[in-house]
Amino acid sequence: MAASIIDSSIFGNIFSTDAMREVWSDRNRTKHYVAIERALAVVQGRLGIIPQEAADEIIGNCHIDKIDMDRLREQTERIGYPVLGVVTQINQLCRDKLGEFVHWGATTQDITDTATVMQIREGLEIIDGELAAISAALVSLSKRYRDTPVIGRSNLQQAIPVTFGFKTASILAGIERHRERLAQLRPRVLMGEFGGACGTLASIETGAMETQAGLMEELGLAQPDIAWHTVRDTIAEVGAFLGLVGGSLGKIAMDVKLMMQHEVAEVYEPFAPGRGSSSTMPQKRNPISSCYIHAAVSVVRQHSAALMDAMIADHERSTGPWEIEWIALPESFCLLAGALKQTRFVLEGLEVDEGNMRANIDLTKGLVMSEAVMMGLGTYIGREYAHDLVYDLCRQAIKTDRPLLDILAEHPEINVHLDRAALAKLCDPANYLGQAGVMVDKVLARAAAVK
């Protein structure tokens, strides 16, 4: 019976995905163990390190369907590691004791680490695809709303206008950096392990490095320069990457939650009948996906720290830190997959209310244009004096609940330099968007250049 939220029959496809659960499943992990033992026999038979007859017999019995998973569970509980159980089962499947040559010169951690790297490779493929889809959704939003004014906010207060395309393009730029990071880390991370007891391959008298090279070629992994049994920076780097991606997804969720508030009502998660409704308040439309994203990525970030803690390993083979990875890495991948799926759902179907965006800009009756007025007036009376004057007039506008434009137009120190028409131009949000469009175009061009 599933006890984890990831494997829950109720919550599982909210917090994760079938595809990522399959990557980190017992069966898939064991399948990789078997595939590595098979590849090792292929290479060592070819090199003459083990008899070709033994290699052929091992190869013929290295298939996941031949592994008794219930027996493997019992063996693992007794031994402490699953690899020896797999080796024993393969050995016993082979005729005439030819299976004694399986796992020749390897150690448990070699097989375990290499299988983990193969799972990481599969998991990163899924993440890469989801990031590409999220990027495409952000590109579409950034193009559509390139010039749509929306209030920018600082310390949760209205600041100055930006555009909604600027908001989405800012996030898009971060997603594109994640895609670049992913491409950069693959050559470092997708590196197998085959070093024997303490990493020196002392158990193979001749052909040790050739075996290592051939094994990695068979598996499509990079050959390490030296054993990394207790030097875990590459695994921690994966965890850090997952945490960074999660942080960006959390930023998206946070903004969507805030913009869905009734008092703001600028964007909404996609509508589905009953989705986000309350058991007691029929009027509610809760930000369901954003809530799940927030929860999932918060745990992923904690797991990133745990994977860094696992780097502090003792000597050449560690006592405990390694096992942290067995807990944190699968959960990180599975939870991030769920957050990516939810984010993609939100962005691909995001409902945008341009009318409310404009209404919120006008909510303060022009106060959000005070910086534009200050800068325009500063040419005539000095920036600092203009700041203090406009500040006082803003307080007056708030106190009297009048439009800032009316108060500005009446002031003798202002109307001597700027008439009402000129002030109205300064108070128009569409005239104070700076280089937002230029910046959006730069981000879109960079995204378009990524294959």
CSV table of C-alpha atoms in Angstrom, one decimal:
chain,number,residue,atom,x,y,z
A,1,MET,CA,0.0,0.0,0.0
A,2,ALA,CA,1.4,3.4,-1.0
A,3,ALA,CA,2.2,5.7,1.9
A,4,SER,CA,4.0,8.4,0.0
A,5,ILE,CA,2.2,11.3,-1.7
A,6,ILE,CA,4.2,10.5,-4.8
A,7,ASP,CA,2.9,6.9,-5.0
A,8,SER,CA,-0.6,7.7,-3.7
A,9,SER,CA,-3.4,6.5,-5.9
A,10,ILE,CA,-5.3,9.7,-5.0
A,11,PHE,CA,-2.6,12.4,-5.1
A,12,GLY,CA,0.1,10.7,-7.2
A,13,ASN,CA,-0.7,12.4,-10.5
A,14,ILE,CA,-1.1,15.8,-8.8
A,15,PHE,CA,2.3,15.7,-7.2
A,16,SER,CA,4.2,13.6,-9.8
A,17,THR,CA,3.8,11.8,-13.1
A,18,ASP,CA,3.6,8.2,-14.2
A,19,ALA,CA,6.6,8.7,-16.5
A,20,MET,CA,8.9,10.0,-13.7
A,21,ARG,CA,7.7,7.4,-11.2
A,22,GLU,CA,8.6,4.7,-13.8
A,23,VAL,CA,12.1,6.1,-14.1
A,24,TRP,CA,12.7,5.7,-10.3
A,25,SER,CA,10.7,2.5,-9.8
A,26,ASP,CA,12.2,-0.7,-8.3
A,27,ARG,CA,11.8,-2.5,-11.6
A,28,ASN,CA,13.5,0.2,-13.7
A,29,ARG,CA,16.4,0.5,-11.2
A,30,THR,CA,16.8,-3.3,-11.2
A,31,LYS,CA,16.6,-3.3,-15.0
A,32,HIS,CA,19.6,-1.0,-15.1
A,33,TYR,CA,21.5,-3.2,-12.7
A,34,VAL,CA,20.9,-6.1,-15.0
A,35,ALA,CA,21.8,-4.1,-18.1
A,36,ILE,CA,25.1,-3.0,-16.5
A,37,GLU,CA,26.0,-6.6,-15.6
A,38,ARG,CA,25.2,-7.6,-19.1
A,39,ALA,CA,27.3,-4.9,-20.7
A,40,LEU,CA,30.2,-5.8,-18.3
A,41,ALA,CA,30.0,-9.4,-19.5
A,42,VAL,CA,29.9,-8.3,-23.2
A,43,VAL,CA,33.1,-6.2,-22.7
A,44,GLN,CA,35.0,-8.6,-20.6
A,45,GLY,CA,34.2,-11.5,-22.9
A,46,ARG,CA,35.4,-9.5,-25.9
A,47,LEU,CA,38.6,-8.6,-24.0
A,48,GLY,CA,39.2,-12.2,-22.9
A,49,ILE,CA,39.0,-11.2,-19.2
A,50,ILE,CA,36.3,-13.8,-18.7
A,51,PRO,CA,35.7,-16.9,-20.9
A,52,GLN,CA,33.5,-16.1,-23.9
A,53,GLU,CA,31.3,-19.1,-23.1
A,54,ALA,CA,30.7,-17.5,-19.6
A,55,ALA,CA,30.0,-14.1,-21.2
A,56,ASP,CA,27.5,-15.6,-23.6
A,57,GLU,CA,25.7,-17.5,-20.8
A,58,ILE,CA,25.6,-14.4,-18.6
A,59,ILE,CA,24.3,-12.2,-21.4
A,60,GLY,CA,21.6,-14.8,-22.2
A,61,ASN,CA,20.3,-14.6,-18.6
A,62,CYS,CA,20.6,-10.9,-18.1
A,63,HIS,CA,17.0,-9.9,-18.5
A,64,ILE,CA,14.7,-8.1,-16.0
A,65,ASP,CA,11.9,-10.6,-16.6
A,66,LYS,CA,14.2,-13.4,-15.2
A,67,ILE,CA,14.7,-11.5,-11.9
A,68,ASP,CA,12.3,-12.6,-9.1
A,69,MET,CA,11.4,-9.3,-7.5
A,70,ASP,CA,9.9,-10.8,-4.4
A,71,ARG,CA,13.0,-12.8,-3.8
A,72,LEU,CA,15.1,-9.7,-4.5
A,73,ARG,CA,13.2,-7.8,-1.8
A,74,GLU,CA,13.9,-10.6,0.7
A,75,GLN,CA,17.6,-10.7,-0.3
A,76,THR,CA,17.9,-6.9,0.0
A,77,GLU,CA,16.3,-6.8,3.5
A,78,ARG,CA,18.8,-9.5,4.6
A,79,ILE,CA,21.9,-8.2,2.9
A,80,GLY,CA,21.3,-4.5,2.9
A,81,TYR,CA,21.9,-3.8,-0.8
A,82,PRO,CA,20.0,-5.1,-3.8
A,83,VAL,CA,22.9,-5.5,-6.2
A,84,LEU,CA,24.3,-8.7,-4.6
A,85,GLY,CA,20.8,-10.2,-4.8
A,86,VAL,CA,20.7,-9.5,-8.5
A,87,VAL,CA,24.2,-10.9,-9.0
A,88,THR,CA,23.2,-14.1,-7.1
A,89,GLN,CA,20.1,-14.6,-9.2
A,90,ILE,CA,21.9,-14.1,-12.5
A,91,ASN,CA,24.6,-16.5,-11.3
A,92,GLN,CA,22.1,-19.2,-10.4
A,93,LEU,CA,20.3,-18.8,-13.7
A,94,CYS,CA,23.5,-19.7,-15.6
A,95,ARG,CA,24.5,-23.3,-16.3
A,96,ASP,CA,27.7,-25.1,-15.2
A,97,LYS,CA,28.7,-22.4,-12.8
A,98,LEU,CA,29.5,-20.1,-15.7
A,99,GLY,CA,27.6,-17.4,-13.8
A,100,GLU,CA,30.5,-17.2,-11.3
A,101,PHE,CA,32.0,-14.8,-13.8
A,102,VAL,CA,29.2,-12.2,-13.5
A,103,HIS,CA,30.1,-8.9,-11.8
A,104,TRP,CA,33.8,-9.7,-12.4
A,105,GLY,CA,36.0,-7.0,-10.7
A,106,ALA,CA,33.0,-4.8,-9.9
A,107,THR,CA,31.7,-3.7,-6.5
A,108,THR,CA,28.2,-2.9,-5.4
A,109,GLN,CA,28.6,0.8,-5.5
A,110,ASP,CA,29.9,0.7,-9.1
A,111,ILE,CA,26.6,-0.9,-10.3
A,112,THR,CA,24.5,1.2,-8.0
A,113,ASP,CA,26.0,4.5,-9.0
A,114,THR,CA,26.0,3.7,-12.7
A,115,ALA,CA,22.4,2.7,-12.5
A,116,THR,CA,21.6,5.9,-10.7
A,117,VAL,CA,23.3,7.9,-13.4
A,118,MET,CA,21.2,6.1,-16.0
A,119,GLN,CA,18.1,6.9,-14.1
A,120,ILE,CA,19.2,10.6,-13.9
A,121,ARG,CA,19.7,10.5,-17.7
A,122,GLU,CA,16.1,9.4,-18.2
A,123,GLY,CA,14.8,11.8,-15.6
A,124,LEU,CA,16.6,14.8,-17.2
A,125,GLU,CA,15.1,13.9,-20.5
A,126,ILE,CA,11.6,14.3,-19.1
A,127,ILE,CA,12.6,17.5,-17.4
A,128,ASP,CA,14.1,18.8,-20.6
A,129,GLY,CA,10.9,18.2,-22.5
A,130,GLU,CA,8.8,19.9,-19.9
A,131,LEU,CA,11.1,22.9,-19.8
A,132,ALA,CA,10.8,23.2,-23.5
A,133,ALA,CA,7.0,23.1,-23.3
A,134,ILE,CA,7.0,25.7,-20.5
A,135,SER,CA,9.3,27.9,-22.6
A,136,ALA,CA,7.0,27.7,-25.6
A,137,ALA,CA,4.0,28.7,-23.4
A,138,LEU,CA,5.9,31.7,-22.1
A,139,VAL,CA,7.0,32.7,-25.6
A,140,SER,CA,3.4,32.7,-26.6
A,141,LEU,CA,2.3,34.8,-23.6
A,142,SER,CA,5.2,37.2,-24.1
A,143,LYS,CA,4.4,37.8,-27.7
A,144,ARG,CA,0.7,38.2,-27.2
A,145,TYR,CA,1.1,40.6,-24.2
A,146,ARG,CA,4.3,42.4,-25.3
A,147,ASP,CA,2.6,45.8,-25.1
A,148,THR,CA,-0.2,45.2,-22.6
A,149,PRO,CA,0.3,47.5,-19.6
A,150,VAL,CA,0.0,46.0,-16.1
A,151,ILE,CA,1.0,47.5,-12.8
A,152,GLY,CA,4.4,46.6,-11.6
A,153,ARG,CA,4.6,45.9,-7.9
A,154,SER,CA,7.3,46.5,-5.3
A,155,ASN,CA,6.9,45.3,-1.7
A,156,LEU,CA,3.4,44.3,-2.7
A,157,GLN,CA,2.6,48.0,-3.4
A,158,GLN,CA,1.8,49.4,-6.8
A,159,ALA,CA,5.0,50.8,-8.3
A,160,ILE,CA,5.0,51.8,-12.0
A,161,PRO,CA,3.5,50.2,-15.1
A,162,VAL,CA,5.3,47.4,-16.9
A,163,THR,CA,3.8,45.1,-19.5
A,164,PHE,CA,2.4,41.6,-18.9
A,165,GLY,CA,4.7,40.4,-21.7
A,166,PHE,CA,7.6,41.9,-19.7
A,167,LYS,CA,6.6,39.8,-16.6
A,168,THR,CA,6.4,36.6,-18.6
A,169,ALA,CA,9.5,37.3,-20.6
A,170,SER,CA,11.5,37.8,-17.4
A,171,ILE,CA,10.4,34.3,-16.3
A,172,LEU,CA,11.1,33.0,-19.7
A,173,ALA,CA,14.7,34.2,-19.5
A,174,GLY,CA,15.2,32.2,-16.3
A,175,ILE,CA,13.7,29.1,-17.9
A,176,GLU,CA,16.1,29.4,-20.8
A,177,ARG,CA,19.0,29.7,-18.4
A,178,HIS,CA,17.8,26.4,-16.8
A,179,ARG,CA,17.8,24.8,-20.2
A,180,GLU,CA,21.4,26.0,-20.8
A,181,ARG,CA,22.4,24.7,-17.3
A,182,LEU,CA,20.9,21.3,-18.2
A,183,ALA,CA,22.9,21.1,-21.4
A,184,GLN,CA,26.1,22.1,-19.5
A,185,LEU,CA,25.7,19.6,-16.6
A,186,ARG,CA,25.0,16.6,-18.7
A,187,PRO,CA,28.6,15.9,-19.7
A,188,ARG,CA,29.7,16.2,-16.1
A,189,VAL,CA,26.9,14.2,-14.6
A,190,LEU,CA,26.3,11.4,-17.1
A,191,MET,CA,29.5,9.6,-16.1
A,192,GLY,CA,29.5,6.0,-15.0
A,193,GLU,CA,31.4,4.3,-12.2
A,194,PHE,CA,33.6,1.2,-12.3
A,195,GLY,CA,36.4,1.1,-9.8
A,196,GLY,CA,36.1,-1.9,-7.7
A,197,ALA,CA,36.6,-2.1,-3.9
A,198,CYS,CA,38.3,1.3,-3.3
A,199,GLY,CA,38.2,2.6,-6.9
A,200,THR,CA,41.7,1.4,-8.1
A,201,LEU,CA,40.4,-1.6,-10.1
A,202,ALA,CA,43.0,-3.7,-8.4
A,203,SER,CA,40.8,-6.8,-8.8
A,204,ILE,CA,41.4,-6.8,-12.6
A,205,GLU,CA,45.0,-7.7,-13.3
A,206,THR,CA,45.1,-6.8,-17.0
A,207,GLY,CA,42.6,-4.9,-19.1
A,208,ALA,CA,41.1,-2.9,-16.3
A,209,MET,CA,41.0,0.5,-18.0
A,210,GLU,CA,39.9,-1.1,-21.2
A,211,THR,CA,37.1,-2.8,-19.4
A,212,GLN,CA,36.0,0.5,-17.9
A,213,ALA,CA,36.2,2.3,-21.2
A,214,GLY,CA,34.3,-0.5,-23.0
A,215,LEU,CA,31.6,-0.6,-20.3
A,216,MET,CA,30.9,3.1,-20.5
A,217,GLU,CA,30.8,3.0,-24.3
A,218,GLU,CA,28.2,0.1,-24.1
A,219,LEU,CA,26.1,2.2,-21.7
A,220,GLY,CA,26.5,5.5,-23.5
A,221,LEU,CA,28.1,7.2,-20.5
A,222,ALA,CA,31.3,9.2,-20.0
A,223,GLN,CA,34.3,7.3,-18.6
A,224,PRO,CA,35.5,8.8,-15.3
A,225,ASP,CA,39.1,9.9,-15.0
A,226,ILE,CA,39.2,8.5,-11.5
A,227,ALA,CA,36.7,6.8,-9.1
A,228,TRP,CA,34.1,9.0,-7.5
A,229,HIS,CA,32.6,6.7,-4.9
A,230,THR,CA,32.9,9.3,-2.2
A,231,VAL,CA,33.3,12.5,-4.3
A,232,ARG,CA,29.6,13.3,-4.9
A,233,ASP,CA,29.6,16.7,-6.5
A,234,THR,CA,28.0,15.6,-9.7
A,235,ILE,CA,25.0,14.1,-7.8
A,236,ALA,CA,24.7,17.2,-5.7
A,237,GLU,CA,24.9,19.3,-8.9
A,238,VAL,CA,21.8,17.5,-10.1
A,239,GLY,CA,20.1,18.3,-6.8
A,240,ALA,CA,21.0,21.9,-7.0
A,241,PHE,CA,19.7,22.1,-10.6
A,242,LEU,CA,16.4,20.6,-9.6
A,243,GLY,CA,16.2,23.1,-6.7
A,244,LEU,CA,16.9,26.0,-9.0
A,245,VAL,CA,14.2,24.9,-11.5
A,246,GLY,CA,11.8,24.4,-8.6
A,247,GLY,CA,12.5,28.0,-7.4
A,248,SER,CA,11.5,29.4,-10.8
A,249,LEU,CA,8.3,27.3,-10.9
A,250,GLY,CA,7.6,28.6,-7.4
A,251,LYS,CA,8.0,32.2,-8.6
A,252,ILE,CA,5.4,31.5,-11.3
A,253,ALA,CA,3.0,30.0,-8.8
A,254,MET,CA,3.5,32.9,-6.3
A,255,ASP,CA,2.7,35.5,-8.9
A,256,VAL,CA,-0.3,33.6,-10.2
A,257,LYS,CA,-1.7,33.2,-6.7
A,258,LEU,CA,-1.4,36.9,-6.0
A,259,MET,CA,-2.8,37.9,-9.3
A,260,MET,CA,-5.8,35.6,-8.8
A,261,GLN,CA,-6.9,37.4,-5.7
A,262,HIS,CA,-10.4,38.9,-6.1
A,263,GLU,CA,-9.0,42.3,-5.3
A,264,VAL,CA,-6.5,41.9,-8.2
A,265,ALA,CA,-8.2,39.5,-10.7
A,266,GLU,CA,-5.6,40.0,-13.5
A,267,VAL,CA,-4.9,36.3,-14.4
A,268,TYR,CA,-6.5,32.9,-13.6
A,269,GLU,CA,-5.5,29.3,-13.7
A,270,PRO,CA,-7.4,27.4,-16.5
A,271,PHE,CA,-11.0,26.8,-15.7
A,272,ALA,CA,-12.5,23.4,-15.2
A,273,PRO,CA,-16.0,22.7,-13.7
A,274,GLY,CA,-15.6,22.4,-9.9
A,275,ARG,CA,-11.8,23.0,-10.0
A,276,GLY,CA,-10.7,25.2,-7.1
A,277,SER,CA,-14.2,25.4,-5.6
A,278,SER,CA,-14.7,25.5,-1.8
A,279,SER,CA,-16.9,23.1,0.1
A,280,THR,CA,-18.5,26.0,1.9
A,281,MET,CA,-17.9,29.1,-0.3
A,282,PRO,CA,-19.3,28.6,-3.8
A,283,GLN,CA,-17.9,31.9,-5.1
A,284,LYS,CA,-14.2,30.8,-4.7
A,285,ARG,CA,-11.8,29.9,-7.4
A,286,ASN,CA,-8.7,28.7,-5.6
A,287,PRO,CA,-5.3,28.6,-7.3
A,288,ILE,CA,-5.1,24.8,-7.1
A,289,SER,CA,-2.1,24.1,-9.3
A,290,SER,CA,-0.1,27.0,-7.8
A,291,CYS,CA,-0.7,25.6,-4.3
A,292,TYR,CA,0.7,22.1,-5.4
A,293,ILE,CA,3.6,23.7,-7.2
A,294,HIS,CA,4.5,25.7,-4.1
A,295,ALA,CA,4.4,22.6,-1.8
A,296,ALA,CA,6.3,20.4,-4.2
A,297,VAL,CA,9.2,22.7,-5.0
A,298,SER,CA,9.6,23.6,-1.3
A,299,VAL,CA,10.4,20.0,-0.6
A,300,VAL,CA,12.7,19.7,-3.6
A,301,ARG,CA,14.8,22.6,-2.3
A,302,GLN,CA,15.2,20.9,1.1
A,303,HIS,CA,16.3,17.7,-0.7
A,304,SER,CA,18.9,19.8,-2.6
A,305,ALA,CA,20.4,20.6,0.7
A,306,ALA,CA,20.3,17.0,1.7
A,307,LEU,CA,22.2,16.0,-1.4
A,308,MET,CA,24.9,18.5,-0.6
A,309,ASP,CA,25.0,17.0,2.9
A,310,ALA,CA,25.6,13.6,1.3
A,311,MET,CA,28.8,15.0,-0.2
A,312,ILE,CA,30.5,14.9,3.2
A,313,ALA,CA,31.5,11.2,2.9
A,314,ASP,CA,34.2,9.3,4.7
A,315,HIS,CA,37.3,8.0,3.1
A,316,GLU,CA,37.0,5.8,-0.1
A,317,ARG,CA,33.6,4.2,0.7
A,318,SER,CA,31.2,5.9,3.0
A,319,THR,CA,29.0,4.9,5.9
A,320,GLY,CA,25.6,6.6,5.5
A,321,PRO,CA,25.9,9.7,3.4
A,322,TRP,CA,25.5,7.7,0.2
A,323,GLU,CA,22.2,6.4,1.3
A,324,ILE,CA,20.8,9.9,1.6
A,325,GLU,CA,20.8,10.1,-2.2
A,326,TRP,CA,18.6,7.0,-2.4
A,327,ILE,CA,15.9,8.9,-0.5
A,328,ALA,CA,16.3,12.4,-1.7
A,329,LEU,CA,17.1,12.0,-5.4
A,330,PRO,CA,14.0,10.0,-6.5
A,331,GLU,CA,11.7,12.2,-4.5
A,332,SER,CA,13.2,15.3,-5.9
A,333,PHE,CA,12.8,14.1,-9.5
A,334,CYS,CA,9.3,12.9,-8.9
A,335,LEU,CA,8.1,16.1,-7.1
A,336,LEU,CA,9.7,18.3,-9.7
A,337,ALA,CA,8.0,16.4,-12.5
A,338,GLY,CA,4.7,17.1,-10.8
A,339,ALA,CA,5.5,20.8,-10.4
A,340,LEU,CA,6.6,21.0,-14.0
A,341,LYS,CA,3.3,19.4,-15.2
A,342,GLN,CA,1.2,21.7,-13.1
A,343,THR,CA,3.2,24.8,-14.3
A,344,ARG,CA,2.8,23.8,-17.9
A,345,PHE,CA,-1.0,23.3,-17.3
A,346,VAL,CA,-1.2,26.8,-15.8
A,347,LEU,CA,0.8,28.6,-18.5
A,348,GLU,CA,-0.7,26.9,-21.5
A,349,GLY,CA,-4.2,27.7,-20.4
A,350,LEU,CA,-3.7,30.9,-18.4
A,351,GLU,CA,-6.6,33.3,-18.5
A,352,VAL,CA,-5.6,36.9,-18.8
A,353,ASP,CA,-7.9,39.8,-18.0
A,354,GLU,CA,-6.5,42.9,-19.7
A,355,GLY,CA,-9.4,45.0,-18.6
A,356,ASN,CA,-8.7,44.4,-14.9
A,357,MET,CA,-5.0,45.0,-15.6
A,358,ARG,CA,-5.9,48.5,-16.8
A,359,ALA,CA,-8.4,49.1,-14.1
A,360,ASN,CA,-5.8,48.3,-11.4
A,361,ILE,CA,-3.4,50.8,-13.0
A,362,ASP,CA,-6.1,53.4,-12.7
A,363,LEU,CA,-7.0,52.4,-9.2
A,364,THR,CA,-4.8,55.1,-7.6
A,365,LYS,CA,-6.2,57.8,-9.9
A,366,GLY,CA,-2.8,58.5,-11.4
A,367,LEU,CA,-0.5,58.1,-8.3
A,368,VAL,CA,1.4,55.3,-10.0
A,369,MET,CA,2.6,57.8,-12.6
A,370,SER,CA,4.2,60.1,-10.0
A,371,GLU,CA,7.7,59.0,-11.0
A,372,ALA,CA,7.0,59.9,-14.6
A,373,VAL,CA,5.7,63.3,-13.6
A,374,MET,CA,8.7,63.8,-11.3
A,375,MET,CA,11.2,63.0,-14.1
A,376,GLY,CA,9.3,65.2,-16.6
A,377,LEU,CA,9.1,68.1,-14.2
A,378,GLY,CA,12.7,67.7,-13.0
A,379,THR,CA,13.9,69.1,-16.3
A,380,TYR,CA,12.4,72.5,-15.3
A,381,ILE,CA,12.8,72.7,-11.5
A,382,GLY,CA,15.4,70.0,-10.7
A,383,ARG,CA,14.8,66.4,-9.9
A,384,GLU,CA,15.1,66.5,-6.1
A,385,TYR,CA,12.8,69.5,-5.8
A,386,ALA,CA,10.4,67.9,-8.2
A,387,HIS,CA,10.4,64.8,-6.1
A,388,ASP,CA,9.5,66.6,-2.9
A,389,LEU,CA,6.8,68.7,-4.6
A,390,VAL,CA,5.2,65.7,-6.3
A,391,TYR,CA,5.4,63.8,-3.0
A,392,ASP,CA,3.4,66.5,-1.3
A,393,LEU,CA,0.9,66.6,-4.1
A,394,CYS,CA,0.4,62.8,-4.0
A,395,ARG,CA,-0.4,63.1,-0.3
A,396,GLN,CA,-2.9,65.8,-1.2
A,397,ALA,CA,-4.4,63.6,-3.8
A,398,ILE,CA,-4.8,60.8,-1.4
A,399,LYS,CA,-6.3,63.0,1.3
A,400,THR,CA,-8.9,64.7,-1.1
A,401,ASP,CA,-9.5,61.5,-3.2
A,402,ARG,CA,-8.9,63.5,-6.4
A,403,PRO,CA,-7.1,62.5,-9.6
A,404,LEU,CA,-3.4,63.4,-9.4
A,405,LEU,CA,-3.7,65.0,-12.9
A,406,ASP,CA,-6.2,67.6,-11.6
A,407,ILE,CA,-4.0,68.6,-8.7
A,408,LEU,CA,-0.9,68.8,-10.8
A,409,ALA,CA,-2.7,70.9,-13.4
A,410,GLU,CA,-3.8,73.4,-10.7
A,411,HIS,CA,-0.4,73.9,-9.2
A,412,PRO,CA,1.3,77.2,-10.2
A,413,GLU,CA,4.8,75.9,-9.9
A,414,ILE,CA,3.9,73.2,-12.4
A,415,ASN,CA,1.4,74.7,-14.9
A,416,VAL,CA,3.8,77.4,-15.7
A,417,HIS,CA,6.0,74.8,-17.3
A,418,LEU,CA,3.6,72.0,-18.3
A,419,ASP,CA,0.0,72.5,-19.4
A,420,ARG,CA,-2.8,69.9,-18.8
A,421,ALA,CA,-2.2,68.2,-22.1
A,422,ALA,CA,1.5,67.7,-21.4
A,423,LEU,CA,0.7,66.5,-17.9
A,424,ALA,CA,-1.9,64.1,-19.2
A,425,LYS,CA,0.8,62.7,-21.5
A,426,LEU,CA,3.1,62.2,-18.6
A,427,CYS,CA,0.2,60.5,-16.7
A,428,ASP,CA,-0.6,58.0,-19.5
A,429,PRO,CA,0.7,54.5,-18.5
A,430,ALA,CA,1.3,53.6,-22.1
A,431,ASN,CA,3.9,56.4,-22.3
A,432,TYR,CA,6.0,55.1,-19.4
A,433,LEU,CA,6.8,51.5,-20.3
A,434,GLY,CA,10.5,52.2,-20.8
A,435,GLN,CA,12.4,49.6,-22.8
A,436,ALA,CA,10.0,46.8,-21.8
A,437,GLY,CA,9.3,45.9,-25.5
A,438,VAL,CA,12.9,45.9,-26.5
A,439,MET,CA,13.8,43.6,-23.6
A,440,VAL,CA,11.0,41.2,-24.4
A,441,ASP,CA,12.2,41.0,-28.0
A,442,LYS,CA,15.7,40.2,-26.8
A,443,VAL,CA,14.5,37.3,-24.7
A,444,LEU,CA,12.2,36.0,-27.5
A,445,ALA,CA,15.2,36.1,-29.9
A,446,ARG,CA,17.4,34.2,-27.5
A,447,ALA,CA,14.6,31.6,-26.9
A,448,ALA,CA,14.1,31.2,-30.7
A,449,ALA,CA,17.8,30.5,-31.1
A,450,VAL,CA,17.6,27.4,-28.8
A,451,LYS,CA,17.0,24.2,-30.6
